Short mmCIF file of C-alpha atoms and ligand atoms in Angstrom, two decimals:
data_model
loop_
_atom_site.label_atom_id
_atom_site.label_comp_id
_atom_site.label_asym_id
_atom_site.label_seq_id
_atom_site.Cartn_x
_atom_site.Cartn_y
_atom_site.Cartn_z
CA UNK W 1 32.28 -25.38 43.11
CA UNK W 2 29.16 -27.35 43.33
CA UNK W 3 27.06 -26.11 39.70
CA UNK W 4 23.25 -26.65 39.68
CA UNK W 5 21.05 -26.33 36.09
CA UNK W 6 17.58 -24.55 36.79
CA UNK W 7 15.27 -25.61 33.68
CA UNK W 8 13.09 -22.38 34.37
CA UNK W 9 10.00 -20.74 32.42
CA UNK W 10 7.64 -21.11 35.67
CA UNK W 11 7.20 -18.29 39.02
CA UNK W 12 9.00 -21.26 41.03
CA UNK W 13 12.40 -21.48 38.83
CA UNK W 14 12.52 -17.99 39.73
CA UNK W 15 11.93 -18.63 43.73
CA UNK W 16 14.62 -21.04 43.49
CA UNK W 17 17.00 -19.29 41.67
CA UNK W 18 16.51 -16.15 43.96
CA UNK W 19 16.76 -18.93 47.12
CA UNK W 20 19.93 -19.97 46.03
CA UNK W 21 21.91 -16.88 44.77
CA UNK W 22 22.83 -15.40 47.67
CA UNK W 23 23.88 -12.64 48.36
CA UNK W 24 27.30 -12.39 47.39
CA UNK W 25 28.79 -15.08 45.53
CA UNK W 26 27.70 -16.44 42.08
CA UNK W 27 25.42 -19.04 44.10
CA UNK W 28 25.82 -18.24 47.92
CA UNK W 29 27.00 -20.98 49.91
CA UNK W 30 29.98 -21.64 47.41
CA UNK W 31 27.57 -22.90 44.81
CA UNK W 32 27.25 -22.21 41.17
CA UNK W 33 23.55 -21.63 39.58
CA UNK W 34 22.48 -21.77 36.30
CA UNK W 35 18.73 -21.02 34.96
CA UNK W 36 17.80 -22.09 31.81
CA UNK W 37 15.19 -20.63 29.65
CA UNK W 38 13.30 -21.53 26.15
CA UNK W 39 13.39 -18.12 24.91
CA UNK W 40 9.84 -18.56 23.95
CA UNK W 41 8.66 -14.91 25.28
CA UNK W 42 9.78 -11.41 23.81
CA UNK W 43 10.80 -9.86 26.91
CA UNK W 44 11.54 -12.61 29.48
CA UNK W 45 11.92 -11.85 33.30
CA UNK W 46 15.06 -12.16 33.77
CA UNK W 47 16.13 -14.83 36.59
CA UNK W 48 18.81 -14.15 39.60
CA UNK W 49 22.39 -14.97 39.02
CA UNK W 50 23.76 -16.70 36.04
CA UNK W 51 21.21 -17.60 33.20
CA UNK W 52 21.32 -18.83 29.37
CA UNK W 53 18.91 -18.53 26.78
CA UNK W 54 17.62 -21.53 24.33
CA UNK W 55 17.17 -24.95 23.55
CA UNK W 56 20.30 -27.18 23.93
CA UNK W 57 19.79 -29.52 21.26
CA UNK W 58 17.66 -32.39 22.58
CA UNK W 59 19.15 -34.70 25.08
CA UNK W 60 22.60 -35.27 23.49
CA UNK W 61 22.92 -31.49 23.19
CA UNK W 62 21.58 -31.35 27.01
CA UNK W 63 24.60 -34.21 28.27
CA UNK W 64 27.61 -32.14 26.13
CA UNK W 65 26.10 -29.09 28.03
CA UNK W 66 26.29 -31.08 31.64
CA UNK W 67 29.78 -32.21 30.84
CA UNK W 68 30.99 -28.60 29.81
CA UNK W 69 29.57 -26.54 32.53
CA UNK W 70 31.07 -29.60 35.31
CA UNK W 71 26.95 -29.54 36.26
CA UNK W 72 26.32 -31.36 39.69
CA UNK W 73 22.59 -31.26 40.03
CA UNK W 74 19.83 -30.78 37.32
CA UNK W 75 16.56 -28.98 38.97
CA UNK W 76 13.69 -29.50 36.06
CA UNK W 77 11.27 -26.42 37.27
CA UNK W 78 10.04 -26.61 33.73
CA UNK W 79 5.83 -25.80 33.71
CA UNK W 80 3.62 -28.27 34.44
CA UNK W 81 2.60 -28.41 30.13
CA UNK W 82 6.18 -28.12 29.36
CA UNK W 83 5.81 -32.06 27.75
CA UNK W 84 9.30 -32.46 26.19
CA UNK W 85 12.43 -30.45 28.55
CA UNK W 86 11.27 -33.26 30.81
CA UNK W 87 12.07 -36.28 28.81
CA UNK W 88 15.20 -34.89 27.56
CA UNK W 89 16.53 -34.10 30.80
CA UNK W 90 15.39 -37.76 32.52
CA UNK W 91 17.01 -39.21 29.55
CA UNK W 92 20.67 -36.47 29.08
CA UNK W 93 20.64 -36.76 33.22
CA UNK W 94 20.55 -40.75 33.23
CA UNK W 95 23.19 -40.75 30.77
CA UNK W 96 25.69 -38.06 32.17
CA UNK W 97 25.21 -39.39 35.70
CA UNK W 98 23.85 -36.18 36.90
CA UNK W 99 21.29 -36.49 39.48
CA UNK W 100 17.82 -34.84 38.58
CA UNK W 101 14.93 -33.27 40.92
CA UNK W 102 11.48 -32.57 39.39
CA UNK W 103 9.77 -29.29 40.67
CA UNK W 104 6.34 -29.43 39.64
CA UNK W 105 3.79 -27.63 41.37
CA UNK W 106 0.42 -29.30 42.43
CA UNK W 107 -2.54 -29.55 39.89
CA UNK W 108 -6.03 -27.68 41.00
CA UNK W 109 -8.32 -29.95 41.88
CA UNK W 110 -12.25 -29.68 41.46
CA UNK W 111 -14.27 -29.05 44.60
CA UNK W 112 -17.96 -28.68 45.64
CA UNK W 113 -19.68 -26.31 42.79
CA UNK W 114 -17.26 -26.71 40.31
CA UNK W 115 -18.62 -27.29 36.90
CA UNK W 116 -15.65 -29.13 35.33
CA UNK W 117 -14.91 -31.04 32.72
CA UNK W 118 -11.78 -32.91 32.19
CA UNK W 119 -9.96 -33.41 28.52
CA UNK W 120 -6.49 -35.14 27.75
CA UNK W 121 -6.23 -32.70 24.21
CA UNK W 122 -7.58 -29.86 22.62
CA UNK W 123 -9.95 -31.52 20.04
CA UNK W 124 -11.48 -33.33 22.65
CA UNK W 125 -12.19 -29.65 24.38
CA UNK W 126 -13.10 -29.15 20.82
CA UNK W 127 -16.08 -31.41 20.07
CA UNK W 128 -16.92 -30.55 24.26
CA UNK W 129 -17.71 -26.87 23.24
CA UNK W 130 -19.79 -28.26 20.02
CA UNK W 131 -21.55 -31.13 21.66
CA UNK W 132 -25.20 -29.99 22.77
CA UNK W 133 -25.96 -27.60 24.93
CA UNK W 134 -22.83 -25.46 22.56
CA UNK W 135 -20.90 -23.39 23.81
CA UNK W 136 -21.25 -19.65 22.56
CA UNK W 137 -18.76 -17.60 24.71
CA UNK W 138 -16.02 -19.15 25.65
CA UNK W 139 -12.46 -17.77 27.44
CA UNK W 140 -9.42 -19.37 25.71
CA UNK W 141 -6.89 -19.07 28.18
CA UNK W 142 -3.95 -21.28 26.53
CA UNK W 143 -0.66 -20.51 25.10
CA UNK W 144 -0.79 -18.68 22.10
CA UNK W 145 0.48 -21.14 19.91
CA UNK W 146 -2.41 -23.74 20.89
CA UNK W 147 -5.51 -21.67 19.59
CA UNK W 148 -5.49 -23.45 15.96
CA UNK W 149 -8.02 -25.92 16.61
CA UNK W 150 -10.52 -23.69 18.36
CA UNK W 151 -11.11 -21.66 15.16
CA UNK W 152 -12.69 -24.52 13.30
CA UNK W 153 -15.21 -23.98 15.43
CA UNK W 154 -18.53 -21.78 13.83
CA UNK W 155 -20.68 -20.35 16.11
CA UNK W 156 -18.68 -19.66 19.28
CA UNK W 157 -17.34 -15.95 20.28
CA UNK W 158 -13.78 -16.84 21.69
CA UNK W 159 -12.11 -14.45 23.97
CA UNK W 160 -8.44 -15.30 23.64
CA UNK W 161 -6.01 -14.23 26.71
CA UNK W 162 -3.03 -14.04 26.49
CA UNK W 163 0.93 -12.77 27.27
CA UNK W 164 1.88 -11.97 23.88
CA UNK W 165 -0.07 -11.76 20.57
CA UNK W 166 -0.67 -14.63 18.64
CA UNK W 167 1.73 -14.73 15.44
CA UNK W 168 -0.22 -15.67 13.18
CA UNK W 169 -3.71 -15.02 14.57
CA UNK W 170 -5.47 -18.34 13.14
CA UNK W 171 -8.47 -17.49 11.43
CA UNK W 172 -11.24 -17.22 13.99
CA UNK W 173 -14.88 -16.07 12.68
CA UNK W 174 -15.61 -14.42 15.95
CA UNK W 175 -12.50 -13.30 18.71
CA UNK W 176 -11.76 -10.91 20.65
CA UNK W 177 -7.85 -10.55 21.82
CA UNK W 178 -7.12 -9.63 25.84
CA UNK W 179 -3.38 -9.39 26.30
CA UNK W 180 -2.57 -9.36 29.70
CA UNK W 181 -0.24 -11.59 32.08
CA UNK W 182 -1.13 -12.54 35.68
CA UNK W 183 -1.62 -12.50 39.04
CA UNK W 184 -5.80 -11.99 38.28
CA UNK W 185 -7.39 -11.02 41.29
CA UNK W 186 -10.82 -12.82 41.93
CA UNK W 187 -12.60 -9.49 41.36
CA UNK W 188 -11.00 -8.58 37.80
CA UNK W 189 -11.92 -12.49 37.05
CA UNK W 190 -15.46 -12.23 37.93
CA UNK W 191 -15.96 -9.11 36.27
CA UNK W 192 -14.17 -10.22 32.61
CA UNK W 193 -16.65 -13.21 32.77
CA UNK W 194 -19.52 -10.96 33.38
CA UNK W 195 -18.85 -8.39 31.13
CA UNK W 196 -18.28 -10.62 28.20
CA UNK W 197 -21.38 -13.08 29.10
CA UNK W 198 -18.56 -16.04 29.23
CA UNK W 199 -20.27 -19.25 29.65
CA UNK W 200 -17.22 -21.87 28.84
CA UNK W 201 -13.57 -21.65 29.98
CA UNK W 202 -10.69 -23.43 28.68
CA UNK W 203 -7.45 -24.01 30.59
CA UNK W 204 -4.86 -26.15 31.06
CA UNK W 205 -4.17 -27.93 35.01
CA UNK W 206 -0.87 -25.27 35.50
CA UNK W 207 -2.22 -25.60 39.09
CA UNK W 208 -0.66 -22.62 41.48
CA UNK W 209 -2.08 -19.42 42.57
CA UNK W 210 -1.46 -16.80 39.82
CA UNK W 211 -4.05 -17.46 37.43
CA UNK W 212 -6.61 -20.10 39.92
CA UNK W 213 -8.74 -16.83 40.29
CA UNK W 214 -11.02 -17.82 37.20
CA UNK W 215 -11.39 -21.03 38.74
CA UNK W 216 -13.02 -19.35 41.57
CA UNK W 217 -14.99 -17.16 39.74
CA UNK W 218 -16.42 -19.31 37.35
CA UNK W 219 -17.20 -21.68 40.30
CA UNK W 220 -19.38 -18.74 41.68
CA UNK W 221 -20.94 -17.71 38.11
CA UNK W 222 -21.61 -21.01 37.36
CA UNK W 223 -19.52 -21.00 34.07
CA UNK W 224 -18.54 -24.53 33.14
CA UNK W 225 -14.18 -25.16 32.30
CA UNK W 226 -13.24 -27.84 30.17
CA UNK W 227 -9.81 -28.43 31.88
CA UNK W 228 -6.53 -30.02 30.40
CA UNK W 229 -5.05 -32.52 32.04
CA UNK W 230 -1.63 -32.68 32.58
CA UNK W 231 0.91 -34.55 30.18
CA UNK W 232 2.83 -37.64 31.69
CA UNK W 233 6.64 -37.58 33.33
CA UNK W 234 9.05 -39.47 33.99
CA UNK W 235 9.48 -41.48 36.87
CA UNK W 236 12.15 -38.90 38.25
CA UNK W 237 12.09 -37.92 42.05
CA UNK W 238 9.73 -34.79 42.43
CA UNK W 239 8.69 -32.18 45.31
CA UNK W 240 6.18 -29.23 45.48
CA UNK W 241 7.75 -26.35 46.97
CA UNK W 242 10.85 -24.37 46.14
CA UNK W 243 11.75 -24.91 49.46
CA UNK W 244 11.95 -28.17 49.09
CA UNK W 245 13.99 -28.12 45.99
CA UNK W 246 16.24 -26.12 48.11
CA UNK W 247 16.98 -28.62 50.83
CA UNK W 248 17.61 -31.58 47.86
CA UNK W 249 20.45 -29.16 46.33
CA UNK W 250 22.00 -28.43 50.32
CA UNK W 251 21.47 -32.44 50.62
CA UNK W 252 23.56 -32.86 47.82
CA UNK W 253 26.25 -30.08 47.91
CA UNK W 254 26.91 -31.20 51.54
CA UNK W 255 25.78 -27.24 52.83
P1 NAP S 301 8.77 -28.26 25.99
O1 NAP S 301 7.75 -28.70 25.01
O2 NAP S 301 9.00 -29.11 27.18
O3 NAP S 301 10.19 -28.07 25.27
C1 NAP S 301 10.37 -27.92 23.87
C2 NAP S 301 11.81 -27.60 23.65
O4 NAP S 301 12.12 -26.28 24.12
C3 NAP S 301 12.77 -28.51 24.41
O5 NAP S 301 12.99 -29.71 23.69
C4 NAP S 301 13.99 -27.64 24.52
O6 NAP S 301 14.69 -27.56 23.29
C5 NAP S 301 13.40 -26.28 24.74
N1 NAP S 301 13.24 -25.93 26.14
C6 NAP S 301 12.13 -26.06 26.92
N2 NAP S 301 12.34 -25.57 28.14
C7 NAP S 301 13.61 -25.14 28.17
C8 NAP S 301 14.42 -24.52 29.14
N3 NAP S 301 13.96 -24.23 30.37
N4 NAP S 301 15.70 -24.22 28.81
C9 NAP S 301 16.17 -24.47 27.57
N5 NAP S 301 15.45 -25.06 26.60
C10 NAP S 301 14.19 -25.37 26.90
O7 NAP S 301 8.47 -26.78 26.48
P2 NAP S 301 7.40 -25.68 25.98
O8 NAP S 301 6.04 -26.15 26.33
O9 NAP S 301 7.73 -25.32 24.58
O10 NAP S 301 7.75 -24.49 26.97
C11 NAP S 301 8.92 -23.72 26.77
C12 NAP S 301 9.25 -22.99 28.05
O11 NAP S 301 8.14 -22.20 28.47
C13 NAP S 301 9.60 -23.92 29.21
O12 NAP S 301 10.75 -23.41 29.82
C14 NAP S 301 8.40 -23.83 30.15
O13 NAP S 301 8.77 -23.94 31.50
C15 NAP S 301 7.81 -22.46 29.82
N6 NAP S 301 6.35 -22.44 29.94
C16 NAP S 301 5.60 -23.33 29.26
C17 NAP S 301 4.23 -23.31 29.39
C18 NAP S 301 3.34 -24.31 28.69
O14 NAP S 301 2.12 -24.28 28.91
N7 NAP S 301 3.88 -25.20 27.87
C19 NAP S 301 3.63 -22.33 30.22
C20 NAP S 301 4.43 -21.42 30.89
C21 NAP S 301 5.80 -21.48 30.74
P3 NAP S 301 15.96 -28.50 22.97
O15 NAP S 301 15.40 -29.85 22.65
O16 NAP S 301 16.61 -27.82 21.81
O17 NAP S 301 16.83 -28.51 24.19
#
């Protein structure tokens, strides 16, 4: 049976794995298909049809894992900041023979109004929200386990969202926690930055529709967004769309 990997931890792993289940059979179509998650999150939503849980080791740990499941295809759906999963699976995928697809959705780009500015790291954003005019209140919306360097900062009222709390909570002189996971609507996005006088945002590029309200609303308000960039890949082959993805796996399974 032809076996495709999902790396997963993004809304599109989850389209694809739904896409290719089926209906009846492990995969539908006589296909086998695994997701793959980090286990980062407490409660994970849980994907369609066969799934594991963890890290596999690094790239050696990734191959032995190819070789024992007989996997035919790799799909890296991994998110957009994800900077390591993708390495290890150009370099397990090289090695084992298996071929790879990247699924990586598009990054937002700035438009007319937008009040962006563009950062390749977080102290950069840093010394951005202390260079003149400051920054007073600013939206943190990062993973929790990037907010370290952000509490150096003296001065600034952070309002920190995110999906689970931050363990620890690094030692910010002025924060305010919002947990809360997305879809945002445009409305509830305009109406957080009014009601907490937000005049900075910080993001990463995830790109995609779930959480681009903000963008929208700060490009209405005004309110200026440092914005990551995203990390470098590999040169593997890469689409856009889960339907995409899909046709690469029927290319390859012959269906
Ligand atoms: P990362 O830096 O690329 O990966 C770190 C390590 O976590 C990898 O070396 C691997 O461990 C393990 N890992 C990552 N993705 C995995 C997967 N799908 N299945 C099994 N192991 C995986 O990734 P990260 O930034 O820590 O993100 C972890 C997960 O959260 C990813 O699945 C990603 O799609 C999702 N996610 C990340 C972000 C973000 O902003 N970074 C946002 C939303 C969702 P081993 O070396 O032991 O194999």
């Amino acid at each position: 049976m032809f076996t495709v990997l999902i790396l997963g931890g993004t809304s599109e792993a989850y389209q694809l794995a739904e896409a290719l289940h089926g209906s009846g059979d492990s995969g539908g179509c006589g296909r086998r298909v695994i997701s793959s998650l980090a286990g980062r999150t407490a409660q994970p939503r849980l994907p369609a049809g066969e799934y594991r849980i963890g890290g596999f080791g690094g790239s050696d740990g990734l191959v032995a894992y190819l070789h024992h499941e007989s996997i035919d295809a790799v799909v890296d759906a991994t998110h957009p900041f994800a900077g390591q999963m993708r390495w290890h699976a150009a370099t397990a995928c090289a090695t084992a023979g298996v071929p790879l697809l990247r699924l990586e959705r598009p990054a937002w780009q700035a438009g007319p109004g937008d009040r962006w500015s563009e950062v390749d790291d977080w102290p950069t954003a840093v010394a951005q929200l202390a260079a003149a005019p400051p920054a007073r209140r600013v939206l943190l919306a990062l993973g929790r386990q990037e907010l370290a360097p952000f509490a150096a900062l003296d001065g600034v009222h952070f309002l920190i969202r995110s999906v689970d709390p931050p363990d620890p909570m690094p030692p910010f002189a002025s924060a305010e926690l919002l947990l809360a996971r997305g879809p945002f609507t445009l409305a509830d996005e305009r109406e957080l930055l009014v009601r907490h006088a937000i005049d900075t945002i910080v993001c990463k590029n995830s790109g995609g529709d779930a959480t681009d309200a903000k963008l929208a609303a700060a490009r209405e308000l005004g309110v200026r967004v440092l914005m990551r960039r995203r990390p470098p890949q590999p040169d593997s082959p890469t689409v856009a769309t889960v339907a995409a993805a899909a046709q690469w796996i029927a290319a390859r399974a012959g269906n």
